[in-house]
Amino acid sequence: MLPGWTGVQVLGVDVGGERVRALGYPDLVGSAATGDRVLLNVTALERGLGTGGYALVVALPDRPDAWPDRAAGEPGHLVKGRYAPLQPMVLGVDDPEGEHHATLAQADDLEGMPVLATDLHSALPAVLAGVRAQRPAARVAYVMTDGAALPLAWSRTVAGLREAGWLASTITAGQAFGGDLEAVTVHTALLAARHVVGADLAVVIQGPGNLGTDTRWGFSGVAAGEALNAAAVLGGRPVAGLRVSQADARERHRGLSHHSATAFGRVLTHPADLPVPVLAPPTGDAGAAETSFAGTGSPRDRSFPGTGDPAGAPALRECLGLVHRQARDLVAAAPHLRLVELATEGLPDALAQVPVPLSTMGRGLEDDPAAFLAAAAAGRHAARLLDGTA
């Protein structure tokens, strides 16, 4: 048995003399014990795909006493992961058998609640850092869509954010499952965030495991645009969180990712805000000019974003300049978008306070600060909408 986290068991399994790490969800397959024989799915592991180096536990064939037992009369008829062998049945927030059905049966308006959607799950903690930098007490609901991982329990990021009290609630929509609340669609998930959770704002992002194919339309992040269409139809305030990178080796993701250009320029068709982080122009000595941006008091933070340059690194400034130009081009081609320039003062401090590791595509804050800064800026803008200062 290896260290796991809430809702997840991590096992060391002997497979033909080779030790393999395996991931098990007790709610789906039961809790394994030392010495158990397990049935594993190793397809993604053998292909080296983004499973984190894990096989997946399918069953404990010799331990029927450990299998989950859902009573036949237990309320709830929402089936997630439908027609897969381990499909769970859950009580949905919009389920006729649930306590919130009457509320959602009549709900049709988000009452201007800001809804921020973006591409990658790794942006979530940075988005929340930006929200909290502007509005520390904001109640934020995370809506996890079903384009990537389906079990919310797989996300160690969400587990850590919940434990730290950074999320008021988690809602799993569509085929995704395991949230504090379960919803059939993104629409009912957003309505539940507002009318059941009492959230001030909602963040909609797929789970870990983004899928892409190096084509314009073949990536799971297109759902970010669809989520903002839902927000607009329901009377919310859509905020398009850009996917940005200064370190991705793939040109299509350098600066403003083509995923964001497609999701928000083409899929999204309703008016939405497009926040872009903007550094203050350098004045005087370059080393002193950016101290208010890069320096947060500790040696590690003073070298942010990772070059040892207390001025904040020319690469970051160059990347954000590129992003700004790309965003202006995107808005010119997609007039439903409104470009919003966000000052970055205070955001490095906010990112330094995040209670979970910051990592995107294997790169941390020091490796790719533009990625996290863009996410934090989007969060700051969503919170400013609450204050009426946007």
CSV table of N, CA and C in Angstrom, one decimal, residues 235-335:
chain,number,residue,atom,x,y,z
A,235,GLY,N,-27.7,34.0,-18.3
A,235,GLY,CA,-27.6,35.3,-17.6
A,235,GLY,C,-26.4,35.5,-16.7
A,236,GLY,N,-25.3,34.8,-17.0
A,236,GLY,CA,-24.1,35.0,-16.2
A,236,GLY,C,-23.2,36.0,-16.9
A,237,ARG,N,-22.0,36.2,-16.3
A,237,ARG,CA,-21.0,37.1,-16.9
A,237,ARG,C,-19.8,36.2,-17.4
A,238,PRO,N,-19.7,35.8,-18.6
A,238,PRO,CA,-18.7,34.9,-19.1
A,238,PRO,C,-17.3,35.6,-19.1
A,239,VAL,N,-16.3,34.9,-18.6
A,239,VAL,CA,-14.9,35.3,-18.6
A,239,VAL,C,-14.1,34.2,-19.2
A,240,ALA,N,-13.4,34.6,-20.3
A,240,ALA,CA,-12.6,33.6,-21.0
A,240,ALA,C,-11.2,33.6,-20.5
A,241,GLY,N,-10.8,32.5,-19.8
A,241,GLY,CA,-9.4,32.4,-19.3
A,241,GLY,C,-8.5,31.9,-20.3
A,242,LEU,N,-7.5,32.7,-20.7
A,242,LEU,CA,-6.6,32.3,-21.8
A,242,LEU,C,-5.6,31.2,-21.3
A,243,ARG,N,-5.3,30.3,-22.2
A,243,ARG,CA,-4.2,29.3,-22.0
A,243,ARG,C,-3.0,30.0,-22.6
A,244,VAL,N,-1.9,30.2,-21.8
A,244,VAL,CA,-0.7,30.9,-22.2
A,244,VAL,C,0.5,30.1,-21.8
A,245,SER,N,1.6,30.2,-22.6
A,245,SER,CA,2.8,29.6,-22.2
A,245,SER,C,4.0,30.4,-22.8
A,246,GLN,N,5.1,30.5,-22.0
A,246,GLN,CA,6.3,31.1,-22.5
A,246,GLN,C,7.4,30.0,-22.7
A,247,ALA,N,7.0,28.7,-22.3
A,247,ALA,CA,8.0,27.7,-22.3
A,247,ALA,C,7.6,26.4,-23.1
A,248,ASP,N,6.4,26.4,-23.6
A,248,ASP,CA,5.9,25.2,-24.3
A,248,ASP,C,6.8,25.0,-25.6
A,249,ALA,N,7.3,23.9,-25.8
A,249,ALA,CA,8.1,23.6,-27.0
A,249,ALA,C,7.3,23.7,-28.3
A,250,ARG,N,6.0,23.5,-28.2
A,250,ARG,CA,5.2,23.4,-29.4
A,250,ARG,C,4.7,24.9,-29.7
A,251,GLU,N,5.0,25.3,-30.9
A,251,GLU,CA,4.7,26.6,-31.4
A,251,GLU,C,3.2,27.0,-31.3
A,252,ARG,N,2.4,26.0,-31.5
A,252,ARG,CA,0.9,26.3,-31.5
A,252,ARG,C,0.4,26.7,-30.1
A,253,HIS,N,1.2,26.3,-29.1
A,253,HIS,CA,0.8,26.7,-27.7
A,253,HIS,C,1.7,27.8,-27.1
A,254,ARG,N,2.6,28.4,-27.9
A,254,ARG,CA,3.5,29.4,-27.4
A,254,ARG,C,2.8,30.7,-27.5
A,255,GLY,N,2.9,31.5,-26.4
A,255,GLY,CA,2.1,32.7,-26.3
A,255,GLY,C,0.7,32.3,-26.0
A,256,LEU,N,-0.3,32.8,-26.8
A,256,LEU,CA,-1.7,32.4,-26.6
A,256,LEU,C,-1.9,31.1,-27.4
A,257,SER,N,-2.3,30.1,-26.7
A,257,SER,CA,-2.5,28.8,-27.3
A,257,SER,C,-3.6,28.8,-28.4
A,258,HIS,N,-3.4,28.0,-29.4
A,258,HIS,CA,-4.5,27.9,-30.4
A,258,HIS,C,-5.8,27.3,-29.8
A,259,HIS,N,-5.7,26.6,-28.7
A,259,HIS,CA,-6.9,26.0,-28.1
A,259,HIS,C,-7.8,27.2,-27.6
A,260,SER,N,-7.2,28.2,-27.0
A,260,SER,CA,-8.0,29.4,-26.6
A,260,SER,C,-8.5,30.1,-27.8
A,261,ALA,N,-7.7,30.3,-28.8
A,261,ALA,CA,-8.2,31.0,-30.0
A,261,ALA,C,-9.4,30.3,-30.6
A,262,THR,N,-9.4,29.0,-30.7
A,262,THR,CA,-10.6,28.2,-31.2
A,262,THR,C,-11.7,28.2,-30.3
A,263,ALA,N,-11.5,27.9,-29.0
A,263,ALA,CA,-12.6,27.8,-28.0
A,263,ALA,C,-13.3,29.1,-27.8
A,264,PHE,N,-12.6,30.2,-27.8
A,264,PHE,CA,-13.2,31.5,-27.5
A,264,PHE,C,-13.5,32.3,-28.7
A,265,GLY,N,-12.7,32.1,-29.8
A,265,GLY,CA,-13.0,32.8,-31.0
A,265,GLY,C,-14.0,32.2,-31.9
A,266,ARG,N,-14.1,30.9,-31.8
A,266,ARG,CA,-15.0,30.2,-32.8
A,266,ARG,C,-16.2,29.5,-32.1
A,267,VAL,N,-15.9,28.7,-31.0
A,267,VAL,CA,-16.9,28.0,-30.3
A,267,VAL,C,-17.8,28.9,-29.5
A,268,LEU,N,-17.2,29.8,-28.7
A,268,LEU,CA,-18.0,30.8,-28.0
A,268,LEU,C,-18.6,31.8,-29.0
A,269,THR,N,-19.9,32.1,-28.9
A,269,THR,CA,-20.5,33.0,-29.8
A,269,THR,C,-21.2,34.2,-29.1
A,270,HIS,N,-21.2,34.1,-27.7
A,270,HIS,CA,-21.9,35.2,-26.9
A,270,HIS,C,-20.8,36.2,-26.4
A,271,PRO,N,-21.2,37.4,-26.0
A,271,PRO,CA,-20.3,38.3,-25.5
A,271,PRO,C,-19.6,37.8,-24.2
A,272,ALA,N,-18.3,38.0,-24.2
A,272,ALA,CA,-17.5,37.6,-23.0
A,272,ALA,C,-16.2,38.5,-22.9
A,273,ASP,N,-15.7,38.5,-21.7
A,273,ASP,CA,-14.5,39.3,-21.4
A,273,ASP,C,-13.3,38.4,-21.6
A,274,LEU,N,-12.2,39.0,-22.1
A,274,LEU,CA,-11.0,38.3,-22.4
A,274,LEU,C,-9.9,39.0,-21.6
A,275,PRO,N,-9.6,38.5,-20.4
A,275,PRO,CA,-8.6,39.2,-19.6
A,275,PRO,C,-7.2,38.9,-20.1
A,276,VAL,N,-6.3,39.9,-20.1
A,276,VAL,CA,-4.9,39.7,-20.6
A,276,VAL,C,-4.0,40.4,-19.5
A,277,PRO,N,-3.0,39.7,-19.0
A,277,PRO,CA,-2.1,40.3,-18.0
A,277,PRO,C,-1.2,41.3,-18.7
A,278,VAL,N,-1.0,42.4,-18.1
A,278,VAL,CA,-0.1,43.4,-18.6
A,278,VAL,C,0.9,43.9,-17.6
A,279,LEU,N,2.2,43.8,-17.9
A,279,LEU,CA,3.2,44.3,-16.9
A,279,LEU,C,3.3,45.8,-17.0
A,280,ALA,N,3.7,46.4,-15.9
A,280,ALA,CA,3.9,47.8,-15.9
A,280,ALA,C,5.2,48.1,-16.8
A,281,PRO,N,5.2,49.2,-17.6
A,281,PRO,CA,6.4,49.5,-18.4
A,281,PRO,C,7.6,49.7,-17.5
A,282,PRO,N,8.8,49.2,-18.0
A,282,PRO,CA,10.0,49.4,-17.2
A,282,PRO,C,10.3,50.9,-17.2
A,283,THR,N,10.8,51.4,-16.0
A,283,THR,CA,11.2,52.8,-15.9
A,283,THR,C,12.6,52.8,-15.1
A,284,GLY,N,13.5,53.6,-15.5
A,284,GLY,CA,14.8,53.7,-14.8
A,284,GLY,C,15.5,52.4,-14.9
A,285,ASP,N,16.2,52.0,-13.8
A,285,ASP,CA,17.0,50.8,-13.7
A,285,ASP,C,16.1,49.6,-13.9
A,286,ALA,N,16.5,48.7,-14.8
A,286,ALA,CA,15.6,47.5,-15.1
A,286,ALA,C,15.5,46.7,-13.8
A,287,GLY,N,16.6,46.6,-13.0
A,287,GLY,CA,16.5,45.7,-11.9
A,287,GLY,C,15.5,46.2,-10.8
A,288,ALA,N,15.4,47.6,-10.7
A,288,ALA,CA,14.4,48.1,-9.8
A,288,ALA,C,13.0,48.2,-10.3
A,289,ALA,N,13.0,48.3,-11.7
A,289,ALA,CA,11.7,48.6,-12.3
A,289,ALA,C,10.6,47.6,-12.0
A,290,GLU,N,11.0,46.3,-12.0
A,290,GLU,CA,10.0,45.3,-11.9
A,290,GLU,C,9.9,44.7,-10.4
A,291,THR,N,10.7,45.3,-9.5
A,291,THR,CA,10.7,44.7,-8.2
A,291,THR,C,9.3,44.6,-7.6
A,292,SER,N,8.4,45.6,-7.9
A,292,SER,CA,7.0,45.5,-7.4
A,292,SER,C,6.3,44.4,-7.9
A,293,PHE,N,6.7,43.9,-9.1
A,293,PHE,CA,6.1,42.8,-9.7
A,293,PHE,C,6.7,41.5,-9.3
A,294,ALA,N,8.0,41.4,-9.3
A,294,ALA,CA,8.7,40.1,-9.1
A,294,ALA,C,9.1,39.9,-7.6
A,295,GLY,N,9.4,41.0,-6.9
A,295,GLY,CA,9.9,40.8,-5.6
A,295,GLY,C,8.7,40.6,-4.6
A,296,THR,N,8.7,39.5,-3.8
A,296,THR,CA,7.7,39.2,-2.8
A,296,THR,C,8.3,39.0,-1.5
A,297,GLY,N,9.6,39.3,-1.3
A,297,GLY,CA,10.1,39.3,0.0
A,297,GLY,C,11.1,38.1,0.3
A,298,SER,N,11.0,37.0,-0.4
A,298,SER,CA,11.8,35.9,-0.1
A,298,SER,C,12.8,35.7,-1.3
A,299,PRO,N,14.0,35.1,-1.1
A,299,PRO,CA,14.9,35.0,-2.2
A,299,PRO,C,14.3,34.2,-3.3
A,300,ARG,N,13.5,33.2,-3.0
A,300,ARG,CA,12.9,32.4,-4.1
A,300,ARG,C,11.9,33.3,-4.9
A,301,ASP,N,11.1,34.1,-4.3
A,301,ASP,CA,10.2,34.9,-5.0
A,301,ASP,C,10.8,36.1,-5.7
A,302,ARG,N,12.0,36.6,-5.2
A,302,ARG,CA,12.6,37.7,-5.8
A,302,ARG,C,13.2,37.3,-7.2
A,303,SER,N,13.5,36.0,-7.3
A,303,SER,CA,14.0,35.5,-8.6
A,303,SER,C,12.8,35.1,-9.6
A,304,PHE,N,11.6,35.2,-9.1
A,304,PHE,CA,10.5,34.9,-10.0
A,304,PHE,C,10.6,35.8,-11.2
A,305,PRO,N,10.5,35.2,-12.4
A,305,PRO,CA,9.9,33.9,-12.7
A,305,PRO,C,11.0,32.9,-13.1
A,306,GLY,N,12.1,32.8,-12.4
A,306,GLY,CA,12.9,31.6,-12.6
A,306,GLY,C,14.2,31.8,-13.3
A,307,THR,N,14.6,33.0,-13.6
A,307,THR,CA,15.9,33.2,-14.3
A,307,THR,C,16.9,33.7,-13.4
A,308,GLY,N,16.6,34.0,-12.1
A,308,GLY,CA,17.5,34.6,-11.2
A,308,GLY,C,17.5,36.1,-11.4
A,309,ASP,N,16.8,36.7,-12.3
A,309,ASP,CA,16.8,38.1,-12.6
A,309,ASP,C,15.7,38.8,-11.8
A,310,PRO,N,16.0,39.6,-10.8
A,310,PRO,CA,15.0,40.2,-10.0
A,310,PRO,C,14.1,41.2,-10.8
A,311,ALA,N,14.5,41.5,-12.0
A,311,ALA,CA,13.7,42.4,-12.8
A,311,ALA,C,12.5,41.7,-13.4
A,312,GLY,N,12.4,40.4,-13.3
A,312,GLY,CA,11.2,39.7,-13.7
A,312,GLY,C,11.4,38.9,-15.0
A,313,ALA,N,12.5,38.9,-15.6
A,313,ALA,CA,12.9,38.1,-16.7
A,313,ALA,C,12.3,38.7,-18.0
A,314,PRO,N,13.2,39.0,-19.0
A,314,PRO,CA,12.8,39.5,-20.3
A,314,PRO,C,11.9,38.5,-21.0
A,315,ALA,N,12.1,37.2,-20.8
A,315,ALA,CA,11.3,36.2,-21.5
A,315,ALA,C,9.8,36.4,-21.1
A,316,LEU,N,9.5,36.7,-19.9
A,316,LEU,CA,8.2,36.9,-19.4
A,316,LEU,C,7.5,38.1,-20.1
A,317,ARG,N,8.3,39.2,-20.1
A,317,ARG,CA,7.8,40.4,-20.7
A,317,ARG,C,7.6,40.2,-22.2
A,318,GLU,N,8.5,39.5,-22.9
A,318,GLU,CA,8.3,39.2,-24.3
A,318,GLU,C,7.1,38.4,-24.6
A,319,CYS,N,6.9,37.3,-23.7
A,319,CYS,CA,5.8,36.4,-23.9
A,319,CYS,C,4.4,37.2,-23.7
A,320,LEU,N,4.3,38.0,-22.7
A,320,LEU,CA,3.1,38.7,-22.4
A,320,LEU,C,2.8,39.8,-23.5
A,321,GLY,N,3.9,40.3,-24.0
A,321,GLY,CA,3.7,41.2,-25.2
A,321,GLY,C,3.1,40.5,-26.4
A,322,LEU,N,3.6,39.3,-26.6
A,322,LEU,CA,3.1,38.5,-27.7
A,322,LEU,C,1.7,38.2,-27.5
A,323,VAL,N,1.4,37.7,-26.2
A,323,VAL,CA,0.0,37.4,-25.9
A,323,VAL,C,-1.0,38.6,-26.1
A,324,HIS,N,-0.5,39.7,-25.7
A,324,HIS,CA,-1.4,40.9,-25.9
A,324,HIS,C,-1.6,41.2,-27.4
A,325,ARG,N,-0.6,41.1,-28.2
A,325,ARG,CA,-0.9,41.2,-29.7
A,325,ARG,C,-1.8,40.2,-30.2
A,326,GLN,N,-1.6,38.9,-29.8
A,326,GLN,CA,-2.4,37.8,-30.3
A,326,GLN,C,-3.9,38.0,-29.8
A,327,ALA,N,-4.0,38.5,-28.6
A,327,ALA,CA,-5.4,38.7,-28.0
A,327,ALA,C,-6.1,39.8,-28.8
A,328,ARG,N,-5.3,40.9,-29.2
A,328,ARG,CA,-6.0,42.0,-29.9
A,328,ARG,C,-6.4,41.4,-31.3
A,329,ASP,N,-5.6,40.6,-31.9
A,329,ASP,CA,-5.9,40.0,-33.2
A,329,ASP,C,-7.2,39.1,-33.1
A,330,LEU,N,-7.2,38.4,-32.0
A,330,LEU,CA,-8.4,37.5,-31.7
A,330,LEU,C,-9.7,38.3,-31.6
A,331,VAL,N,-9.6,39.4,-30.8
A,331,VAL,CA,-10.8,40.2,-30.6
A,331,VAL,C,-11.2,40.9,-31.9
A,332,ALA,N,-10.2,41.3,-32.7
A,332,ALA,CA,-10.6,41.9,-34.0
A,332,ALA,C,-11.4,40.9,-34.9
A,333,ALA,N,-11.0,39.6,-34.8
A,333,ALA,CA,-11.7,38.6,-35.6
A,333,ALA,C,-12.9,38.1,-35.0
A,334,ALA,N,-13.1,38.3,-33.7
A,334,ALA,CA,-14.2,37.7,-32.9
A,334,ALA,C,-14.8,38.9,-32.1
A,335,PRO,N,-15.6,39.7,-32.7
A,335,PRO,CA,-16.1,40.9,-32.0
A,335,PRO,C,-17.0,40.7,-30.7
